[in-house]
mmCIF file of C-alpha atoms in Angstrom:
data_model
loop_
_atom_site.group_PDB
_atom_site.id
_atom_site.type_symbol
_atom_site.label_atom_id
_atom_site.label_comp_id
_atom_site.label_asym_id
_atom_site.label_seq_id
_atom_site.Cartn_x
_atom_site.Cartn_y
_atom_site.Cartn_z
ATOM 1 C CA GLN A 48 -43.293 -25.683 -52.745
ATOM 2 C CA VAL A 49 -44.709 -29.048 -53.762
ATOM 3 C CA GLN A 50 -42.960 -31.874 -55.567
ATOM 4 C CA LEU A 51 -45.004 -34.409 -57.500
ATOM 5 C CA VAL A 52 -43.623 -37.660 -58.876
ATOM 6 C CA GLU A 53 -45.749 -39.929 -61.064
ATOM 7 C CA SER A 54 -45.281 -43.623 -61.659
ATOM 8 C CA GLY A 55 -47.180 -46.557 -63.089
ATOM 9 C CA GLY A 56 -47.315 -45.700 -66.761
ATOM 10 C CA GLY A 57 -46.544 -48.229 -69.461
ATOM 11 C CA LEU A 58 -47.779 -50.148 -72.465
ATOM 12 C CA VAL A 59 -51.094 -51.986 -72.247
ATOM 13 C CA GLN A 60 -53.491 -53.551 -74.719
ATOM 14 C CA ALA A 61 -56.883 -52.049 -75.377
ATOM 15 C CA GLY A 62 -59.332 -53.197 -72.731
ATOM 16 C CA GLY A 63 -56.618 -53.498 -70.128
ATOM 17 C CA SER A 64 -55.984 -51.591 -66.922
ATOM 18 C CA LEU A 65 -53.267 -49.490 -65.358
ATOM 19 C CA ARG A 66 -52.975 -47.651 -62.065
ATOM 20 C CA LEU A 67 -51.033 -44.420 -61.978
ATOM 21 C CA SER A 68 -49.582 -43.176 -58.712
ATOM 22 C CA CYS A 69 -48.423 -39.721 -57.698
ATOM 23 C CA ALA A 70 -46.274 -39.102 -54.654
ATOM 24 C CA ALA A 71 -46.484 -35.600 -53.193
ATOM 25 C CA SER A 72 -43.990 -33.918 -50.896
ATOM 26 C CA GLY A 73 -43.433 -30.438 -49.572
ATOM 27 C CA ARG A 74 -46.565 -28.535 -48.684
ATOM 28 C CA THR A 75 -49.139 -30.257 -46.473
ATOM 29 C CA PHE A 76 -50.860 -32.754 -48.732
ATOM 30 C CA ALA A 77 -54.216 -32.385 -47.031
ATOM 31 C CA SER A 78 -54.339 -28.702 -48.047
ATOM 32 C CA LEU A 79 -54.178 -29.528 -51.739
ATOM 33 C CA ALA A 80 -56.725 -30.595 -54.291
ATOM 34 C CA MET A 81 -55.189 -33.055 -56.731
ATOM 35 C CA GLY A 82 -55.763 -33.797 -60.375
ATOM 36 C CA TRP A 83 -54.660 -35.655 -63.462
ATOM 37 C CA VAL A 84 -54.184 -34.018 -66.836
ATOM 38 C CA ARG A 85 -53.026 -35.723 -70.025
ATOM 39 C CA GLN A 86 -51.463 -34.649 -73.277
ATOM 40 C CA ALA A 87 -51.415 -36.697 -76.448
ATOM 41 C CA PRO A 88 -48.886 -35.992 -79.230
ATOM 42 C CA GLY A 89 -49.852 -32.928 -81.208
ATOM 43 C CA LYS A 90 -52.800 -32.145 -78.950
ATOM 44 C CA GLU A 91 -53.485 -29.707 -76.154
ATOM 45 C CA ARG A 92 -53.518 -30.781 -72.545
ATOM 46 C CA GLU A 93 -56.799 -32.383 -71.513
ATOM 47 C CA PHE A 94 -58.327 -32.537 -68.064
ATOM 48 C CA VAL A 95 -58.856 -36.100 -66.839
ATOM 49 C CA ALA A 96 -59.931 -36.048 -63.190
ATOM 50 C CA ALA A 97 -59.664 -34.121 -59.938
ATOM 51 C CA ILE A 98 -60.260 -34.863 -56.274
ATOM 52 C CA SER A 99 -60.964 -32.419 -53.486
ATOM 53 C CA ARG A 100 -58.775 -31.907 -50.418
ATOM 54 C CA SER A 101 -60.974 -34.138 -48.296
ATOM 55 C CA GLY A 102 -61.449 -36.708 -51.031
ATOM 56 C CA SER A 103 -65.210 -36.389 -50.771
ATOM 57 C CA SER A 104 -65.696 -34.792 -54.199
ATOM 58 C CA THR A 105 -64.413 -35.677 -57.634
ATOM 59 C CA TYR A 106 -64.630 -34.411 -61.197
ATOM 60 C CA TYR A 107 -64.147 -36.489 -64.329
ATOM 61 C CA ALA A 108 -63.893 -35.684 -67.998
ATOM 62 C CA ASP A 109 -66.760 -37.192 -69.967
ATOM 63 C CA SER A 110 -64.264 -39.199 -72.000
ATOM 64 C CA VAL A 111 -63.122 -41.183 -68.945
ATOM 65 C CA LYS A 112 -66.228 -41.204 -66.759
ATOM 66 C CA GLY A 113 -67.118 -44.730 -65.717
ATOM 67 C CA ARG A 114 -63.687 -46.083 -66.676
ATOM 68 C CA PHE A 115 -61.242 -44.075 -64.535
ATOM 69 C CA THR A 116 -61.263 -43.543 -60.784
ATOM 70 C CA ILE A 117 -59.243 -40.968 -58.886
ATOM 71 C CA SER A 118 -58.477 -41.504 -55.215
ATOM 72 C CA ARG A 119 -56.114 -40.227 -52.553
ATOM 73 C CA ASP A 120 -54.418 -41.578 -49.452
ATOM 74 C CA THR A 121 -53.654 -38.652 -47.180
ATOM 75 C CA ALA A 122 -51.664 -40.780 -44.738
ATOM 76 C CA LYS A 123 -49.265 -41.713 -47.545
ATOM 77 C CA ASN A 124 -49.352 -38.395 -49.446
ATOM 78 C CA MET A 125 -50.439 -40.288 -52.537
ATOM 79 C CA VAL A 126 -53.000 -39.825 -55.273
ATOM 80 C CA TYR A 127 -53.996 -42.548 -57.713
ATOM 81 C CA LEU A 128 -55.692 -42.900 -61.058
ATOM 82 C CA GLN A 129 -57.159 -46.324 -61.699
ATOM 83 C CA MET A 130 -57.717 -46.699 -65.435
ATOM 84 C CA ASN A 131 -59.880 -49.544 -66.690
ATOM 85 C CA SER A 132 -61.180 -50.471 -70.137
ATOM 86 C CA LEU A 133 -58.377 -48.522 -71.719
ATOM 87 C CA LYS A 134 -58.690 -47.368 -75.307
ATOM 88 C CA PRO A 135 -56.034 -46.374 -77.858
ATOM 89 C CA GLU A 136 -57.282 -42.790 -77.583
ATOM 90 C CA ASP A 137 -56.206 -42.796 -73.924
ATOM 91 C CA THR A 138 -52.587 -42.834 -75.109
ATOM 92 C CA ALA A 139 -50.885 -39.749 -73.690
ATOM 93 C CA VAL A 140 -48.447 -38.426 -71.153
ATOM 94 C CA TYR A 141 -50.321 -38.233 -67.858
ATOM 95 C CA TYR A 142 -49.441 -35.458 -65.445
ATOM 96 C CA CYS A 143 -50.230 -35.246 -61.775
ATOM 97 C CA ALA A 144 -51.206 -31.742 -60.666
ATOM 98 C CA ALA A 145 -51.956 -29.972 -57.394
ATOM 99 C CA ASP A 146 -53.599 -26.728 -56.356
ATOM 100 C CA LYS A 147 -55.075 -25.128 -53.274
ATOM 101 C CA PHE A 148 -58.380 -24.877 -55.150
ATOM 102 C CA PHE A 149 -60.538 -27.760 -56.373
ATOM 103 C CA PHE A 150 -61.596 -27.268 -59.973
ATOM 104 C CA TYR A 151 -62.202 -28.819 -63.377
ATOM 105 C CA GLY A 152 -59.557 -27.758 -65.839
ATOM 106 C CA ALA A 153 -56.431 -28.652 -67.798
ATOM 107 C CA SER A 154 -54.392 -25.572 -66.906
ATOM 108 C CA ASN A 155 -53.896 -23.165 -63.997
ATOM 109 C CA TRP A 156 -52.780 -25.870 -61.602
ATOM 110 C CA ASP A 157 -50.128 -24.545 -59.242
ATOM 111 C CA TYR A 158 -47.882 -27.603 -59.295
ATOM 112 C CA TRP A 159 -47.084 -30.257 -61.879
ATOM 113 C CA GLY A 160 -45.248 -33.546 -61.989
ATOM 114 C CA GLN A 161 -42.920 -34.562 -64.799
ATOM 115 C CA GLY A 162 -45.448 -36.904 -66.421
ATOM 116 C CA THR A 163 -45.659 -40.616 -67.120
ATOM 117 C CA GLN A 164 -46.314 -42.168 -70.523
ATOM 118 C CA VAL A 165 -49.351 -44.364 -71.060
ATOM 119 C CA THR A 166 -49.583 -46.203 -74.366
ATOM 120 C CA VAL A 167 -52.625 -48.284 -75.288
ATOM 121 C CA SER A 168 -52.230 -50.589 -78.249
ATOM 122 C CA SER A 169 -55.136 -51.717 -80.387
#
């Protein structure tokens, strides 16, 4: 079993930055690919980014490419999402997710965190 706890969400003005963190415990962190998925009110979950077990490969949604960066620190069992140049349309609950497979997708992740709210004001 894997437990994921997100932090770092909040309210920010358009153009600003936030860094989300996700602390993982339980199963060996190095055996897991990690990802971020978001869900805006009234919308389906949307894939944001994923990072492979080694950290050498990443996927990004087109909507965040060039603005968001996913990274991981295996020594600390942490994964991060650095979000720059934020836009009002980035407003959503952001979920940390984990899986033994590395893939691009908003569902089918084995493990999920509880989510952290990100609100971008215009």
